[in-house]
XYZ file of C-alpha atoms in Angstrom:
622
model
C 63.276 68.562 52.847
C 62.131 67.786 56.425
C 63.409 64.570 58.086
C 66.197 63.948 55.579
C 69.949 64.489 55.663
C 70.773 66.830 52.830
C 73.825 66.731 50.700
C 74.694 69.342 48.035
C 76.355 68.484 44.790
C 77.189 71.375 42.408
C 78.202 69.061 39.592
C 74.690 67.716 39.236
C 72.411 70.241 37.642
C 68.670 69.564 37.743
C 65.733 71.735 37.022
C 65.010 73.851 40.082
C 62.524 72.595 42.614
C 62.859 68.920 41.471
C 63.783 65.983 43.656
C 64.285 62.430 42.449
C 63.923 58.844 43.573
C 65.449 55.704 42.221
C 62.530 55.252 39.879
C 63.122 58.756 38.419
C 59.700 60.020 39.349
C 59.504 63.750 38.919
C 58.027 65.683 41.803
C 58.237 69.197 43.283
C 60.807 69.830 46.045
C 60.842 72.664 48.624
C 64.419 73.607 47.624
C 66.871 73.007 44.880
C 68.979 70.837 47.165
C 69.086 66.994 46.829
C 68.142 64.812 49.703
C 70.787 62.296 50.542
C 69.316 59.076 51.912
C 71.189 55.799 51.987
C 68.400 54.108 50.103
C 68.625 56.852 47.517
C 65.035 58.157 47.764
C 63.521 61.275 49.191
C 61.296 60.814 52.192
C 58.611 63.312 51.409
C 57.318 65.315 48.523
C 55.061 68.265 48.148
C 52.479 69.052 45.568
C 53.081 67.228 42.314
C 53.672 69.292 39.222
C 54.006 68.488 35.576
C 57.248 68.788 33.707
C 58.174 67.964 30.209
C 59.358 64.491 29.372
C 62.832 65.801 28.618
C 63.094 67.366 32.087
C 62.093 64.089 33.738
C 64.531 62.067 31.630
C 67.403 64.389 32.502
C 66.420 64.299 36.157
C 66.315 60.508 36.072
C 69.896 60.239 34.832
C 71.183 62.738 37.342
C 69.268 61.088 40.182
C 70.976 57.811 39.464
C 74.387 59.481 39.588
C 73.504 61.215 42.809
C 72.207 58.005 44.377
C 75.412 56.096 43.781
C 77.536 58.994 44.988
C 75.459 59.369 48.164
C 75.326 55.654 49.040
C 79.023 55.242 49.763
C 79.145 57.576 52.740
C 76.816 58.023 55.688
C 76.188 61.081 57.733
C 77.941 59.417 60.651
C 80.606 57.645 58.660
C 78.886 54.214 58.796
C 76.775 52.694 56.017
C 73.070 51.895 56.157
C 72.285 48.526 54.656
C 69.911 45.631 54.758
C 71.176 42.434 53.194
C 68.166 40.331 52.172
C 68.674 36.583 52.340
C 66.698 36.219 49.075
C 65.677 38.873 46.662
C 63.570 36.632 44.458
C 61.047 34.348 46.107
C 58.743 31.973 44.241
C 55.956 30.773 46.532
C 52.963 28.525 46.166
C 49.593 30.107 46.472
C 48.322 29.420 49.974
C 51.762 28.808 51.435
C 53.604 30.777 54.129
C 56.574 32.908 53.031
C 59.497 34.071 55.112
C 61.515 37.158 54.081
C 64.503 38.138 56.155
C 67.654 40.237 56.113
C 70.550 41.507 58.208
C 70.473 45.169 59.235
C 73.541 47.468 59.448
C 73.135 51.085 60.483
C 75.440 53.954 61.503
C 76.657 53.942 65.039
C 75.055 56.067 67.661
C 71.570 55.298 66.387
C 68.931 53.193 67.998
C 66.366 51.594 65.804
C 62.950 52.404 67.104
C 60.725 50.899 64.437
C 61.136 48.312 61.701
C 58.333 47.406 59.310
C 57.886 46.279 55.750
C 56.412 48.186 52.882
C 55.293 47.018 49.455
C 56.151 48.619 46.161
C 57.737 51.794 47.626
C 58.155 53.284 44.169
C 54.418 53.174 43.598
C 53.341 54.468 47.006
C 55.777 57.096 48.233
C 54.133 57.321 51.624
C 55.643 53.909 52.404
C 52.891 52.711 54.787
C 53.366 49.737 57.083
C 51.973 46.780 55.135
C 50.733 45.113 58.319
C 48.148 47.862 58.545
C 46.928 47.161 55.024
C 43.512 45.413 55.180
C 44.646 43.120 52.365
C 47.183 41.574 54.724
C 45.035 41.538 57.823
C 45.868 38.616 60.065
C 48.492 37.261 57.685
C 51.575 39.377 58.561
C 53.979 38.746 61.386
C 57.258 40.642 61.961
C 60.092 38.677 63.438
C 63.699 39.530 64.428
C 65.346 41.775 67.021
C 64.965 45.060 65.103
C 68.628 45.881 65.653
C 70.298 43.359 63.416
C 67.740 40.876 62.137
C 64.634 41.809 60.238
C 62.110 39.187 59.161
C 58.621 38.996 57.661
C 56.264 36.026 57.874
C 53.426 36.203 55.358
C 50.753 33.502 55.557
C 48.409 32.214 52.911
C 49.982 34.086 50.050
C 47.801 35.024 47.117
C 48.359 36.061 43.564
C 47.642 39.659 44.532
C 50.545 39.471 47.032
C 53.026 39.701 44.155
C 54.963 42.861 45.088
C 58.398 44.191 45.927
C 58.806 43.947 49.700
C 61.238 46.398 51.388
C 62.337 47.001 54.948
C 61.616 50.468 56.370
C 63.660 51.542 59.399
C 63.140 54.419 61.778
C 65.610 55.496 64.497
C 65.648 57.628 67.589
C 66.828 60.493 65.425
C 64.100 61.977 63.309
C 66.433 62.671 60.430
C 67.875 59.158 60.305
C 65.399 56.926 58.489
C 66.056 54.198 55.999
C 64.386 52.086 53.276
C 66.342 49.311 51.568
C 65.811 48.963 47.826
C 65.707 46.900 45.784
C 63.744 44.711 48.096
C 62.432 41.155 47.864
C 60.400 40.378 44.764
C 57.615 37.870 45.572
C 56.079 35.801 42.763
C 53.079 33.630 43.626
C 52.415 30.535 41.547
C 49.975 27.652 41.474
C 50.829 24.102 40.569
C 49.406 23.018 37.272
C 49.463 19.575 35.689
C 50.312 19.730 32.028
C 49.422 16.505 30.264
C 47.506 15.241 27.249
C 43.767 15.068 27.695
C 43.591 11.621 26.132
C 45.993 8.822 25.204
C 45.501 5.447 23.583
C 46.262 2.275 25.492
C 49.786 1.101 24.712
C 51.190 4.589 24.157
C 53.382 6.527 26.613
C 52.306 9.673 28.481
C 54.248 12.377 30.306
C 52.603 14.497 32.981
C 54.415 17.697 34.051
C 53.868 19.575 37.282
C 54.360 23.180 36.124
C 54.808 26.509 37.928
C 55.060 30.070 36.633
C 58.251 30.599 38.608
C 61.076 28.464 39.914
C 60.505 26.990 43.348
C 63.524 26.477 45.552
C 64.768 22.870 45.452
C 61.295 21.347 45.201
C 60.414 17.670 45.533
C 57.240 16.566 43.739
C 54.548 14.230 44.916
C 52.007 12.819 42.467
C 48.442 11.803 43.266
C 45.967 9.731 41.323
C 42.340 10.033 42.328
C 43.457 11.680 45.558
C 45.859 8.923 46.605
C 49.651 9.157 46.439
C 51.096 7.199 43.570
C 54.249 6.395 45.519
C 55.742 7.015 48.918
C 58.881 8.345 47.245
C 59.197 11.950 46.210
C 60.231 12.820 42.699
C 62.910 15.418 42.021
C 61.861 15.719 38.426
C 58.594 17.462 37.872
C 57.534 14.847 35.304
C 55.574 11.642 35.791
C 56.264 9.182 32.978
C 53.652 6.555 32.200
C 55.209 3.814 30.111
C 52.818 1.662 28.032
C 49.591 3.257 29.216
C 46.731 0.938 30.136
C 43.111 1.654 30.937
C 43.991 1.428 34.640
C 46.077 4.598 34.204
C 42.996 6.686 33.486
C 42.070 8.971 36.345
C 42.427 12.330 37.990
C 46.051 13.358 38.499
C 47.334 16.139 40.713
C 50.742 17.105 42.074
C 52.109 18.741 45.183
C 55.462 19.874 46.526
C 57.043 18.175 49.498
C 56.230 20.038 52.699
C 53.135 21.551 51.102
C 51.145 18.452 50.285
C 47.989 20.305 51.208
C 48.555 22.726 48.348
C 47.866 20.422 45.477
C 47.392 21.389 41.891
C 44.046 21.401 40.240
C 43.307 17.828 39.209
C 43.875 16.922 35.591
C 41.721 14.202 34.122
C 43.617 11.761 31.931
C 41.425 9.726 29.633
C 42.714 6.496 28.158
C 41.277 5.164 24.932
C 41.090 1.382 24.796
C 39.115 -1.358 23.084
C 36.339 -3.115 25.013
C 37.416 -5.201 27.982
C 35.734 -6.909 30.921
C 32.878 -7.907 28.627
C 30.286 -9.916 30.546
C 26.708 -11.096 30.155
C 24.042 -11.059 32.866
C 20.580 -12.570 32.720
C 17.273 -11.367 34.125
C 15.428 -12.771 35.896
C 18.057 -14.868 37.585
C 17.385 -18.370 38.804
C 15.763 -21.270 36.970
C 14.510 -20.643 33.439
C 11.281 -22.489 32.672
C 10.006 -22.993 29.150
C 7.421 -20.377 28.250
C 8.942 -17.635 30.409
C 10.838 -14.605 29.060
C 14.479 -13.707 29.707
C 16.667 -10.718 28.881
C 20.431 -10.882 28.455
C 22.401 -7.686 29.129
C 25.927 -7.049 27.835
C 28.251 -5.034 30.057
C 31.703 -3.887 29.001
C 34.344 -1.308 29.762
C 35.569 0.605 26.712
C 36.738 4.112 25.762
C 35.298 5.413 23.540
C 32.046 3.751 24.610
C 30.941 0.633 22.803
C 29.317 1.361 19.451
C 27.869 -2.040 18.708
C 26.914 -5.192 20.556
C 26.502 -8.463 18.669
C 24.934 -11.544 20.272
C 25.926 -15.101 19.455
C 24.428 -18.465 20.268
C 27.413 -20.711 19.900
C 29.083 -19.312 16.779
C 25.853 -18.075 15.153
C 24.935 -14.373 15.415
C 21.399 -14.014 16.760
C 20.940 -10.291 17.461
C 22.350 -6.854 18.135
C 22.031 -4.273 20.888
C 23.016 -3.948 24.507
C 20.223 -6.343 25.477
C 18.889 -9.498 23.837
C 15.425 -10.690 24.840
C 13.917 -14.137 24.348
C 10.148 -14.043 24.926
C 8.330 -17.340 25.422
C 11.601 -19.240 25.671
C 11.755 -22.799 24.306
C 13.959 -25.774 24.989
C 15.723 -25.218 21.686
C 16.876 -21.826 23.030
C 19.154 -23.626 25.493
C 22.838 -23.120 24.737
C 25.888 -20.908 25.215
C 25.372 -17.196 24.599
C 28.120 -14.598 24.170
C 28.170 -10.866 23.533
C 30.768 -9.170 21.332
C 31.409 -5.490 22.129
C 32.961 -3.202 19.523
C 34.271 0.372 19.552
C 36.617 2.329 17.270
C 39.679 0.590 18.720
C 38.639 -3.042 18.544
C 36.310 -5.709 19.814
C 36.119 -8.358 22.498
C 33.740 -11.220 23.203
C 32.416 -12.149 26.624
C 32.805 -15.531 28.244
C 29.939 -17.942 27.627
C 26.669 -17.719 29.528
C 24.905 -21.085 29.592
C 21.126 -20.907 29.280
C 19.492 -24.093 30.533
C 15.763 -24.090 29.779
C 13.733 -26.360 32.054
C 10.633 -28.031 30.620
C 8.278 -30.974 31.230
C 8.769 -34.161 29.212
C 8.133 -33.862 25.510
C 8.651 -36.031 22.420
C 7.826 -39.108 24.495
C 8.062 -42.255 22.349
C 8.294 -46.015 22.742
C 10.642 -48.309 20.814
C 10.640 -52.092 20.767
C 13.518 -54.542 20.691
C 14.037 -56.705 18.826
C 12.317 -55.027 15.945
C 10.333 -56.978 13.400
C 7.722 -59.661 13.926
C 6.979 -60.726 17.473
C 6.412 -64.445 17.732
C 4.769 -66.028 20.729
C 7.363 -67.425 23.093
C 10.015 -64.833 22.302
C 11.053 -61.954 24.626
C 10.629 -58.240 23.887
C 11.746 -55.063 25.625
C 9.947 -51.735 25.333
C 12.089 -48.611 25.882
C 10.676 -45.192 26.725
C 12.487 -42.180 25.273
C 11.665 -38.574 26.137
C 13.146 -35.111 26.114
C 12.844 -33.429 29.514
C 14.852 -30.959 31.589
C 15.525 -31.819 34.327
C 15.734 -35.455 33.196
C 12.711 -37.702 33.675
C 12.351 -38.987 37.224
C 9.740 -41.707 36.652
C 8.347 -43.793 33.811
C 4.984 -45.575 34.056
C 3.889 -48.204 31.518
C 0.289 -48.763 30.485
C -1.434 -51.454 28.472
C -4.502 -49.643 27.349
C -5.476 -47.700 30.450
C -4.077 -50.234 32.918
C -0.681 -49.569 34.503
C 1.548 -52.601 34.033
C 5.012 -51.464 35.161
C 7.560 -48.738 35.911
C 11.027 -47.871 34.702
C 12.637 -46.677 31.513
C 12.223 -50.181 30.028
C 9.448 -52.758 30.241
C 10.338 -56.354 29.381
C 7.992 -59.219 28.491
C 9.765 -62.582 28.573
C 8.102 -65.557 26.834
C 5.480 -63.320 25.277
C 1.996 -64.691 24.747
C -0.850 -63.786 22.479
C -2.661 -62.181 25.398
C 0.185 -59.614 25.580
C -0.939 -58.146 22.275
C -2.349 -54.653 22.629
C -1.522 -50.930 22.796
C 1.269 -49.892 25.136
C 2.104 -46.337 26.240
C 4.748 -44.806 28.465
C 4.121 -41.814 30.730
C 7.200 -39.696 31.636
C 7.372 -37.469 34.749
C 9.789 -34.762 35.936
C 9.534 -31.813 38.320
C 7.729 -29.695 35.721
C 5.033 -32.064 34.519
C 4.197 -35.256 32.649
C 3.441 -36.491 29.166
C 2.306 -39.798 27.689
C 3.669 -41.292 24.501
C 1.589 -42.245 21.524
C 0.570 -45.902 21.647
C 2.691 -48.658 20.189
C 0.777 -51.773 19.149
C 2.233 -55.141 20.086
C 1.049 -57.758 17.620
C 2.068 -61.202 18.858
C 2.163 -63.813 16.102
C 1.309 -67.431 16.922
C 0.211 -70.660 15.215
C -3.442 -71.725 15.405
C -4.717 -72.548 18.846
C -8.073 -73.368 20.351
C -9.151 -75.131 17.134
C -12.709 -76.416 17.448
C -15.511 -77.773 15.283
C -19.150 -76.825 15.549
C -22.108 -78.440 13.745
C -25.238 -76.927 12.354
C -27.958 -77.657 12.876
C -27.300 -78.830 16.356
C -29.243 -81.702 17.885
C -30.003 -85.136 16.472
C -28.800 -85.872 13.011
C -31.253 -87.936 11.048
C -30.266 -89.725 7.930
C -31.262 -87.777 4.895
C -30.851 -84.372 6.530
C -27.974 -81.946 5.791
C -25.326 -80.782 8.258
C -22.529 -78.205 8.121
C -19.345 -78.425 10.162
C -17.534 -75.128 10.923
C -13.859 -74.892 11.940
C -12.975 -72.151 14.461
C -9.448 -71.257 15.586
C -7.374 -68.434 17.114
C -4.327 -67.670 14.985
C -2.102 -64.690 14.136
C -1.722 -64.297 11.287
C -5.130 -65.834 10.536
C -5.182 -69.438 9.279
C -4.471 -69.870 5.607
C -6.341 -73.185 5.176
C -8.431 -75.671 7.074
C -8.392 -79.405 6.311
C -11.238 -81.729 7.358
C -10.653 -85.272 8.442
C -13.017 -88.152 9.111
C -10.936 -90.242 11.344
C -7.530 -89.977 9.729
C -8.833 -89.562 6.235
C -8.957 -86.085 4.751
C -12.409 -85.433 3.429
C -12.373 -81.727 2.527
C -10.950 -78.242 2.959
C -12.275 -74.875 3.939
C -13.621 -73.227 6.963
C -16.816 -75.284 6.656
C -17.593 -78.849 5.592
C -21.123 -79.668 4.510
C -22.775 -83.097 4.218
C -26.073 -82.931 2.325
C -28.462 -85.930 2.562
C -26.395 -87.450 5.298
C -26.197 -91.214 5.461
C -25.445 -93.564 8.249
C -22.060 -94.209 6.751
C -21.280 -90.530 7.359
C -21.282 -91.158 11.075
C -17.856 -90.910 12.629
C -15.241 -88.588 14.219
C -14.579 -85.416 12.339
C -11.617 -83.082 12.994
C -10.442 -79.816 11.473
C -6.766 -78.939 11.041
C -5.987 -75.158 10.895
C -2.722 -73.907 9.376
C -0.953 -70.519 9.133
C 2.663 -69.463 8.443
C 3.719 -70.409 11.946
C 2.238 -73.905 12.149
C -0.908 -76.019 12.380
C -3.169 -77.572 14.946
C -5.982 -80.091 14.796
C -9.200 -79.764 16.668
C -10.557 -82.309 19.044
C -12.853 -84.812 17.311
C -16.511 -84.103 16.736
C -18.588 -87.281 16.737
C -21.318 -87.359 14.129
C -24.004 -89.913 14.992
C -26.487 -90.348 12.132
C -29.865 -91.643 13.262
C -31.897 -93.857 10.935
C -34.736 -96.449 11.029
C -33.906 -100.121 10.834
C -32.402 -101.280 7.609
C -30.870 -104.465 6.292
C -33.323 -106.547 8.341
C -32.591 -110.256 7.836
C -33.430 -113.566 9.438
C -31.012 -116.391 10.022
C -31.764 -119.918 11.193
C -29.853 -122.164 13.478
C -28.943 -124.806 13.018
C -28.629 -124.405 9.377
C -29.285 -127.182 7.002
C -32.308 -129.493 6.691
C -34.962 -129.161 9.292
C -36.396 -132.465 10.334
C -39.629 -132.777 12.110
C -39.075 -133.087 15.814
C -35.884 -131.046 15.843
C -35.544 -127.521 17.255
C -34.697 -124.364 15.336
C -33.991 -120.772 16.306
C -34.652 -117.859 14.051
C -32.557 -114.695 14.714
C -33.539 -111.235 13.456
C -30.634 -108.990 12.444
C -30.978 -105.329 11.478
C -28.994 -102.053 11.289
C -30.675 -99.203 13.160
C -29.744 -96.047 15.013
C -30.903 -95.804 17.610
C -30.951 -99.558 17.999
C -34.216 -101.319 17.342
C -36.571 -101.419 20.231
C -38.977 -104.208 19.056
C -38.646 -107.255 16.882
C -41.918 -108.822 15.719
C -42.092 -112.255 14.024
C -44.525 -113.168 11.349
C -45.414 -116.447 9.706
C -46.751 -115.300 6.500
C -48.812 -112.300 7.668
C -49.639 -113.562 11.076
C -47.705 -112.273 14.030
C -46.316 -115.161 15.915
C -43.866 -113.615 18.390
C -41.510 -110.904 19.485
C -37.885 -110.637 20.307
C -34.673 -110.773 18.551
C -34.962 -114.533 18.263
C -37.859 -116.887 17.640
C -37.414 -120.502 18.646
C -39.467 -123.504 17.526
C -38.761 -126.523 19.679
C -39.937 -129.952 18.361
C -40.669 -128.550 15.038
C -43.663 -130.078 13.195
C -44.490 -130.214 9.579
C -47.154 -127.644 10.114
C -44.353 -125.241 11.126
C -43.223 -125.160 7.554
C -43.766 -121.831 5.889
C -42.402 -118.308 5.316
C -41.127 -116.477 8.308
C -40.301 -112.678 8.491
C -38.997 -110.369 11.200
C -40.103 -106.767 11.559
C -37.543 -104.463 13.302
C -38.682 -101.180 14.867
C -36.936 -98.152 16.507
C -37.956 -94.534 17.199
C -37.479 -93.607 13.590
C -39.424 -96.396 11.929
C -39.673 -100.089 11.119
C -38.693 -102.508 8.420
C -39.574 -106.170 7.704
C -37.055 -108.677 6.591
C -37.342 -110.765 3.494
C -39.074 -114.114 4.131
C -37.185 -117.136 5.321
C -38.732 -120.401 4.081
C -38.789 -123.210 6.612
C -39.393 -126.585 5.070
C -39.923 -129.282 7.710
C -39.066 -132.752 6.496
C -41.090 -135.674 7.702
C -39.281 -138.138 9.833
C -39.129 -141.633 8.223
C -40.186 -144.458 10.430
C -38.250 -147.616 9.573
C -39.915 -150.783 10.816
C -37.660 -153.772 11.103
């Protein structure tokens, strides 16, 4: 066989025209001789032929015997050998691999070419792998070709898994060498083996796995792309003790020195009950009565929250992720919470305080002290209202007239004129409202008691008059008592005098009384007018009337208005006027009946007659 050193061996009988290699592949040889090559394989073969299985099996056994017999001696007395530093290499996909060995060859030879071949048993042409397009740009041969042989293979791939052998050529055509078995390369990827899902509180082990054994690896773990620790881990396991929700994430691993060649990320899901439950409100800012608000419950839970329950205080008010309050009212103010629930438990949010702003409402007025209000006492009115923000200003009204400001309005020493309807108007930033009216009813004893007379004008004897008592009292007077002077003469609101007489003249008063006291009116003077009456004549001096003496007649009468004219009559003859009628030096002829007629604006009346009897004067002659 051309290019090979041949060695005959009569003890090994093979089918003619067969040559063998270490893999016992049957092929046709140009002669019946066996090719002796230190690596134990023939260099070339001719046209392949088919033989029976039994022929190939027998050839395989004999080839192995021949190989071991040929290996111990070289053509020049020195062995061919390549001692590989490693014959099994486990490499990460994408990494750079170094294969190297020490070369020994027979003396007198000069190595002219060293290259590496892959799977020599499968491709008997043993081509230089660096010329294989699959390795383009990734192969670099190192060493001095005489003693050291080395291969640098970059960016290894799964398809680079082969047996790698050194092929040596020398300056002698017949001295060529291939070292088998070579270096077996296995390419692996890092893979994180871990549970897909764990429950909070449990433990979890994550394993960084390979399909072959890396040489003295140190492991680095990453969570969400960031190293978990600055320390490397000899063990390929990451132990998570008492898993919490914070442990959920994407985990990957790498080997020290090849941190860029990380495993595919493994997502670890952690099941946990709801946490971080919170409530937000929209719109934010002040909440004014009549507007609408929506509360939204947010929580973190795995599995996701199944149910949301809303509470106002401790009372459930709704369900769902959101809770809306349209046309919000002051009574909706309060603390709201949301309770989130999933298959693993429940949790309630912290309180959200809803403070509904509104103008004053329920404005009312109270009075102190309560009960009857008696003139002279003191009262305080207090304005109460419900407003948010609190009321800024209170204005008090009596009727429609403002009378004061402030939450309270005090009336010291109250008077009857303070009676009336009082209201309070409350103001805050959102509006105003006035209370319903409270009526102040001041109680007092009768006052301003007065008497009126009807008909008015002159009162003439014989007419009729009515006196009426008027007073201001609260409660109204219970009774009225009439007095003439100090003498009670009647009761009732009116006092009538029919056919009035002169003796009815006088001062009349009315006394009004209620539960709080009494008061008497000022006096009303009744002056009864009448024509003269009780007309009488008196004489002075009294006694016997002697001729020559003097007498004076006086006319007396009762009249109102007083008499204007007095007229004197002797019998029927008018003899004089005036209140008095004097007769000086009375004569006997003056004897007779004398009368006086009294007259005023209302009439006249004559007195009864007065008899004057003049006595003659006795003349005594001595």
